[in-house]
mmCIF file of C-alpha atoms and ligand atoms in Angstrom:
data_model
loop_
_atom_site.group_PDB
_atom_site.id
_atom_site.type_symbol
_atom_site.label_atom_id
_atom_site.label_comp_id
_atom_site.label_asym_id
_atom_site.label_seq_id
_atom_site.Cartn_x
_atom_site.Cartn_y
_atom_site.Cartn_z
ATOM 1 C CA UNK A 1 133.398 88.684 85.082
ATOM 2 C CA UNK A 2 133.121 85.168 87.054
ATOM 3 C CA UNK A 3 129.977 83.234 85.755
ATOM 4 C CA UNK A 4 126.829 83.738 88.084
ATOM 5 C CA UNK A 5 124.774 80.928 88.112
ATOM 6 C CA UNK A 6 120.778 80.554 88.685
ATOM 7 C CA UNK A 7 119.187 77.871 89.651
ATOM 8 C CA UNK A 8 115.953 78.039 88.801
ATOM 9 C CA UNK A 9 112.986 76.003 90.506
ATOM 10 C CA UNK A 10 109.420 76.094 88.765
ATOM 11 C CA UNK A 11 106.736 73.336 87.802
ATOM 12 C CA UNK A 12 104.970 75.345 85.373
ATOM 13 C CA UNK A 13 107.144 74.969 82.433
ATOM 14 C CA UNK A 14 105.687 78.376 80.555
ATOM 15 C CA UNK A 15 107.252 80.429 83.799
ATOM 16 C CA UNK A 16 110.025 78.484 83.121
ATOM 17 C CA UNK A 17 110.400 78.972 79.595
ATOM 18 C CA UNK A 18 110.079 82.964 80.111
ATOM 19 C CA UNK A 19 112.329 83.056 82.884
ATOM 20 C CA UNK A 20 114.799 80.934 80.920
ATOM 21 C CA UNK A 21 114.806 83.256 77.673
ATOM 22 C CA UNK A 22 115.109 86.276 79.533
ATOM 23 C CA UNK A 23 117.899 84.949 81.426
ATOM 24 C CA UNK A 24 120.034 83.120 78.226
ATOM 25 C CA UNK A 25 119.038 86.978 76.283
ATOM 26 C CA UNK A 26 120.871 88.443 79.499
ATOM 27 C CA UNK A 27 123.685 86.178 79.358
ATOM 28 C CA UNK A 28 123.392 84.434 82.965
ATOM 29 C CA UNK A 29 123.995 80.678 83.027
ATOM 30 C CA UNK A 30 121.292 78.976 84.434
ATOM 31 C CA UNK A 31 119.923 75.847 85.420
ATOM 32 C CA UNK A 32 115.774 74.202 85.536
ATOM 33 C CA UNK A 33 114.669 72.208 88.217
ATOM 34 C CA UNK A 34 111.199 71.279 88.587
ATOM 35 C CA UNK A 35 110.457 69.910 92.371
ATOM 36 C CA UNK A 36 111.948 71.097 95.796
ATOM 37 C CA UNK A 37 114.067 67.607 96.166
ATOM 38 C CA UNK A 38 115.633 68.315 93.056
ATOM 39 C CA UNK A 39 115.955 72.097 94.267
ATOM 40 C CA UNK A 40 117.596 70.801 97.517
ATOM 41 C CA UNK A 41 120.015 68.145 95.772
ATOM 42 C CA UNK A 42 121.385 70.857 92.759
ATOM 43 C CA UNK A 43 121.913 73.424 95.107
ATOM 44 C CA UNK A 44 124.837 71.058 97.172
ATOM 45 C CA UNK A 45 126.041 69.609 93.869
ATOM 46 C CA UNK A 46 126.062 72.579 91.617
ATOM 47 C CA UNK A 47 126.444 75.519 94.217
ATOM 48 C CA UNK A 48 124.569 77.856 92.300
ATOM 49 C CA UNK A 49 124.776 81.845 93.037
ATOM 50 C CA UNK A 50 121.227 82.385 93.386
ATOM 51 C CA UNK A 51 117.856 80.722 93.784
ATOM 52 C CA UNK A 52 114.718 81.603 91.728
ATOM 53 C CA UNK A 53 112.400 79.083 93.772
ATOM 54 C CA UNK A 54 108.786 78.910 93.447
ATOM 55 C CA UNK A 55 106.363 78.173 96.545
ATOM 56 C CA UNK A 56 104.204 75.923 95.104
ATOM 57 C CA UNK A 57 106.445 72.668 94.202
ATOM 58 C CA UNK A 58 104.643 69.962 93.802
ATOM 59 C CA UNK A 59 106.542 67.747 96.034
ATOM 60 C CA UNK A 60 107.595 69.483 99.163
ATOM 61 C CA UNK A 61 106.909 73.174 99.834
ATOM 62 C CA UNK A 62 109.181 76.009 98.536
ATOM 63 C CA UNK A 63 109.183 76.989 102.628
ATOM 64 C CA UNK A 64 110.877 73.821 103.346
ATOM 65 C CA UNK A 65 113.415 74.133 100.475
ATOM 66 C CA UNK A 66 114.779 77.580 101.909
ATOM 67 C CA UNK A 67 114.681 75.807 105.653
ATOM 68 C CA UNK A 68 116.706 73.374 104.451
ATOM 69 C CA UNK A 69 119.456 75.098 102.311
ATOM 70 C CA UNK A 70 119.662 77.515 105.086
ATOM 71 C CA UNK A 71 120.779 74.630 107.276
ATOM 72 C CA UNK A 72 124.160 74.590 105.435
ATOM 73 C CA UNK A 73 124.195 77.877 102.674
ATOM 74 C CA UNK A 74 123.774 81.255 102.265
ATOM 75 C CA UNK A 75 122.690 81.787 98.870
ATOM 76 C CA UNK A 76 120.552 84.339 97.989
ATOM 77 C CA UNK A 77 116.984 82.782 97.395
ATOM 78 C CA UNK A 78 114.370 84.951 95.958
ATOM 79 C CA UNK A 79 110.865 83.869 96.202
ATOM 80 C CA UNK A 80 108.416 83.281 93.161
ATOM 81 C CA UNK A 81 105.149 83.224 94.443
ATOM 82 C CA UNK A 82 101.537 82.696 92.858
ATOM 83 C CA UNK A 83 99.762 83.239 95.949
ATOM 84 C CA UNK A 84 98.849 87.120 96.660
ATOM 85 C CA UNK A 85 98.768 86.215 100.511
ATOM 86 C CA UNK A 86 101.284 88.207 102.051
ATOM 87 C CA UNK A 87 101.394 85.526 104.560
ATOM 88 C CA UNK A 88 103.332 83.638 102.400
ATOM 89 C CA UNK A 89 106.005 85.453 101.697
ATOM 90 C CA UNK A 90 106.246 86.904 105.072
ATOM 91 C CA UNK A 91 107.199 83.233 106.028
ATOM 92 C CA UNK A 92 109.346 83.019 103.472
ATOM 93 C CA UNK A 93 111.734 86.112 104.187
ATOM 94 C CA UNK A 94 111.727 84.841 108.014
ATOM 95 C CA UNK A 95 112.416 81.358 106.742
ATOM 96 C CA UNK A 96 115.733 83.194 104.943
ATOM 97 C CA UNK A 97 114.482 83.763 101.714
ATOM 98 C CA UNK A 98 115.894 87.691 100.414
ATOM 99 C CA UNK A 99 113.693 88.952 98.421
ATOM 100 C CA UNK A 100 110.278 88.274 96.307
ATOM 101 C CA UNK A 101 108.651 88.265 93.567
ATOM 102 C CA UNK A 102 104.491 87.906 92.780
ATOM 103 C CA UNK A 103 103.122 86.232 90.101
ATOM 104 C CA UNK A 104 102.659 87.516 87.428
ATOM 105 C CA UNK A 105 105.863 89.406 87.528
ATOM 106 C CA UNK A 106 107.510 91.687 84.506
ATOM 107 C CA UNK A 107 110.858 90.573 83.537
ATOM 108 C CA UNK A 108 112.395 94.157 84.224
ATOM 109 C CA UNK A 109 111.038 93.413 87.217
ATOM 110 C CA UNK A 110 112.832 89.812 87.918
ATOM 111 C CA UNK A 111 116.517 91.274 86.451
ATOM 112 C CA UNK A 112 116.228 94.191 88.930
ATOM 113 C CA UNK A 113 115.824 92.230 91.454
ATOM 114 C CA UNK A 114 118.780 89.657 90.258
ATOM 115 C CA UNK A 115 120.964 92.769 89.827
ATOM 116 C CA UNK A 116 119.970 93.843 93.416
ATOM 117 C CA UNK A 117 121.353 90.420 94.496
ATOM 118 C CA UNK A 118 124.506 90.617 92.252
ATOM 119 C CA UNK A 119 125.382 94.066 93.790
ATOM 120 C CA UNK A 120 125.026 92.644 97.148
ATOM 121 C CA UNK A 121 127.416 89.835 96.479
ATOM 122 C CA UNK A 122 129.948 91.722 95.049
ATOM 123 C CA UNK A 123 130.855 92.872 98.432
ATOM 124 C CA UNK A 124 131.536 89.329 99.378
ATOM 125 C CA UNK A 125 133.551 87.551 100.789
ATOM 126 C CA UNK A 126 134.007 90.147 103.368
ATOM 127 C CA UNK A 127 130.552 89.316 104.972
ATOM 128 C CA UNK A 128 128.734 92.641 106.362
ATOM 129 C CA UNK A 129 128.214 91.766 109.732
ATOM 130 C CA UNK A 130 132.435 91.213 110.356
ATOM 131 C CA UNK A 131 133.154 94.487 109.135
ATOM 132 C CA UNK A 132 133.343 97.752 111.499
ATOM 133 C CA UNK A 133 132.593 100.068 109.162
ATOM 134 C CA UNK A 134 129.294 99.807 106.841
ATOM 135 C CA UNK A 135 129.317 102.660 103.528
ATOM 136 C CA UNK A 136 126.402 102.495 101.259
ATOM 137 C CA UNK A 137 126.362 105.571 98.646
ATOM 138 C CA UNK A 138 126.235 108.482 101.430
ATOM 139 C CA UNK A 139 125.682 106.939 104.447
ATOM 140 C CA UNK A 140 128.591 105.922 106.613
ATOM 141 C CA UNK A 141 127.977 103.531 109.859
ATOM 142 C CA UNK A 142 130.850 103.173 112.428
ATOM 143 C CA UNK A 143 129.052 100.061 114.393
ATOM 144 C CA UNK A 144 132.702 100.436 116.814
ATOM 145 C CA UNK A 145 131.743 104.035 117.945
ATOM 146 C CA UNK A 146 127.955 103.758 117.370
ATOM 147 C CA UNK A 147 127.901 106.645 115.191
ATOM 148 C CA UNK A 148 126.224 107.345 111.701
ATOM 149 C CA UNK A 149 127.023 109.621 108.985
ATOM 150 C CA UNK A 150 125.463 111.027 106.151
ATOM 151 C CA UNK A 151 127.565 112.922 103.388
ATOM 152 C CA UNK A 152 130.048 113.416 106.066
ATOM 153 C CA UNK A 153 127.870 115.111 108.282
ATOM 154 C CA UNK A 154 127.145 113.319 111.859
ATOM 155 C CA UNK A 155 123.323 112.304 111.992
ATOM 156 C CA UNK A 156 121.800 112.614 114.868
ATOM 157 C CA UNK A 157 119.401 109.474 115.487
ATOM 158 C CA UNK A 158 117.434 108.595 118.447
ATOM 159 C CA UNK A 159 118.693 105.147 120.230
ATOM 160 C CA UNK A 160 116.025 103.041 118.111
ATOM 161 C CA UNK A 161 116.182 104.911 114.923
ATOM 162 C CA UNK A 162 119.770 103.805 115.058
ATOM 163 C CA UNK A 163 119.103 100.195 116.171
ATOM 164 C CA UNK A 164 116.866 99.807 113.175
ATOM 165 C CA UNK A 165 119.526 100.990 110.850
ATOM 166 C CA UNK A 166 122.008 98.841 111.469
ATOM 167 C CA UNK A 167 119.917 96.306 111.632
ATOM 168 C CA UNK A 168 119.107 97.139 107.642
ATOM 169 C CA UNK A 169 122.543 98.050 107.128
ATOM 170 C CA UNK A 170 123.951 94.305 108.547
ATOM 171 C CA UNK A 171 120.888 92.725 106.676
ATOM 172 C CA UNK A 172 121.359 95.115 103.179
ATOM 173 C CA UNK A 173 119.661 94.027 100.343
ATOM 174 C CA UNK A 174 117.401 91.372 101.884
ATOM 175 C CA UNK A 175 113.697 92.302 102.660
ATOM 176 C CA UNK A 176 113.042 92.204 106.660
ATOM 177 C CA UNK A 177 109.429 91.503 107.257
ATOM 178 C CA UNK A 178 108.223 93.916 110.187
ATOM 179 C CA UNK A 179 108.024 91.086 112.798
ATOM 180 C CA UNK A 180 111.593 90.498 112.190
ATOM 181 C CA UNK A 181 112.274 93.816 112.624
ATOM 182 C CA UNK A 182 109.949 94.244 115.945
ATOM 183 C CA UNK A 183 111.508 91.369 117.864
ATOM 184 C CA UNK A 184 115.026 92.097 116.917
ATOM 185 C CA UNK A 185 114.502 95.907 118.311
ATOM 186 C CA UNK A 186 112.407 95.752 120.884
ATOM 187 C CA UNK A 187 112.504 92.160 121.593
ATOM 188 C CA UNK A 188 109.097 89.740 121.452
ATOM 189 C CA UNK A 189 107.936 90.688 124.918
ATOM 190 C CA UNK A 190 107.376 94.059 124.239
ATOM 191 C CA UNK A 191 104.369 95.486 122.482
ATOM 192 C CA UNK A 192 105.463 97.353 119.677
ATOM 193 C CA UNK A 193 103.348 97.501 116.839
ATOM 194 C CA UNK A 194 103.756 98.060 112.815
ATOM 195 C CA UNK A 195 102.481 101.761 113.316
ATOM 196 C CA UNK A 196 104.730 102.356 115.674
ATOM 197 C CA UNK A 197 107.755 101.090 113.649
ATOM 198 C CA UNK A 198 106.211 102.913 110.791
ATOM 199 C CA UNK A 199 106.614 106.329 112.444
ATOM 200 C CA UNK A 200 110.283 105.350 112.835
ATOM 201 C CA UNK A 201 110.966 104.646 109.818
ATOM 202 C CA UNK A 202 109.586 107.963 108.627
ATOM 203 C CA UNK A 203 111.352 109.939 111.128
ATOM 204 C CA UNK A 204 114.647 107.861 109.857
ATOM 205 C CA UNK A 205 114.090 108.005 106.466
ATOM 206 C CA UNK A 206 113.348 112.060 107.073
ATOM 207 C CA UNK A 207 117.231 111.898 108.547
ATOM 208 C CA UNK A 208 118.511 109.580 106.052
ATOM 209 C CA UNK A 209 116.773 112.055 103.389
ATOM 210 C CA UNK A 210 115.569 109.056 100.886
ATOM 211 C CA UNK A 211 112.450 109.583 98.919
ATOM 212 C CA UNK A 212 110.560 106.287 97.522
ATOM 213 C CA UNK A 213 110.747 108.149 93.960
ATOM 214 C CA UNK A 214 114.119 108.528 92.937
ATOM 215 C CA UNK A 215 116.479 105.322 93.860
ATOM 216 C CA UNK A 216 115.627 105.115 98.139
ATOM 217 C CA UNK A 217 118.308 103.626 100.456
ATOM 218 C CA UNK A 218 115.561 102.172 102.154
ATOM 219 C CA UNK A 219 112.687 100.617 99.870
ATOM 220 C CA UNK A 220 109.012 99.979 101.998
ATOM 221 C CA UNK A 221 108.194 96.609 100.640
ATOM 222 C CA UNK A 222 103.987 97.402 101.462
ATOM 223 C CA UNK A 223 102.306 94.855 103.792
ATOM 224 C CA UNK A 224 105.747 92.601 104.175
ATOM 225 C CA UNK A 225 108.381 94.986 105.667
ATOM 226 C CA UNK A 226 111.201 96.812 104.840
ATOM 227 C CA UNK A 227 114.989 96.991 102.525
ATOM 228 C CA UNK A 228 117.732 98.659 102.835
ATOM 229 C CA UNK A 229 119.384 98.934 98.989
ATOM 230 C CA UNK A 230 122.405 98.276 98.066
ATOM 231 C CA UNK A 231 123.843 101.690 95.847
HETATM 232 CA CA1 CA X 301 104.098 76.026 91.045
#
């Protein structure tokens, strides 16, 4: 297996220290950085496979790290935040960051989400959004014929039920944050609110027949937005 390496960006060095062991007891290589210009300069000299980046830097804002090494990469960047404002990471995940993680977090919690990342990657370097045909566990999306399948049987989805899915599908494994979502379906003029996408999604979901208990296709991340998982 090729080394995957995490770059991890924190200023509290007891975070650190826990995030470290668990990832040295999981065998990932790994790498501590303590401010966002550090962040920014070890992520174009050591092209790491994943960032573990903390908001709150105390040089330049976690934000402005993911602005900036979206300017040139694509690494996956999950968000460690301390704040409990959802506002927060809501501009993170439109800023480009994947995926987050509150404060405190389990460490179950942080490798799950890793492994989420790894399982995404491992599809590379075919990217998603050059491919015709998307297949994630049962679902099958033909984007050239517009047509969706589930277990080999056609499903039959309503123009915007099917917009949103490949929107997940094309974005799978990153969190979209409902405002995302809204102004890439129905564009920003219109007035489409989060209930209204809500009772999409359930009306998809019903279709896509994925409960939130057992391991969903489609995960609601509550108060940011939505992801579709990787299986
Ligand atoms: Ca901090």
């Amino acid at each position: 297996m090729p080394e995957f390496k995490i770059l991890i960006v924190e200023d509290d060095r007891s975070i650190q220290n826990l995030i470290s062991t668990a990832l040295k007891i999981n065998q990932y290589s790994f790498l501590n950085v303590y401010n966002g210009k550090e962040a920014i300069s070890t992520c174009m000299s050591h092209k790491p496979d994943l960032l573990l980046l903390d908001l709150g830097l105390p040089d330049i804002d976690g934000i402005e790290v993911i602005r900036t090494v979206r300017t040139w990469s694509n690494v996956p960047i999950i968000v460690i935040s301390a704040r409990d404002e959802d506002s927060d990471k809501i501009e993170a995940l439109d800023s480009g960051a994947d995926d987050y993680l509150t404060k405190p977090f389990s460490v179950q919690e942080m490798l799950a989400r890793i492994r989420t990342v790894q399982r995404r990657q491992q599809y590379l370097p075919s990217p998603e959004q050059e491919k015709s045909v998307f297949e994630n566990g049962k679902l099958k999306i033909d984007y050239a014929s517009g047509t969706a399948e589930l277990d080999g049987a056609e499903l039959h989805l309503t123009p915007i039920e099917y917009k949103i899915l490949c929107l997940l599908s094309r974005n799978v494994g990153k969190v979209l944050t409902h405002s995302f979502i809204i102004s890439n379906i129905w564009g920003n003029a219109v007035d489409t609110d989060i209930v209204s996408l809500r009772v999409y999604m359930t009306s998809l979901r019903k279709k896509l027949k994925c409960s939130e208990e057992e391991e969903p296709l489609i995960r609601t991340r509550v108060g940011i937005g939505y992801q579709m998982i990787r299986l």
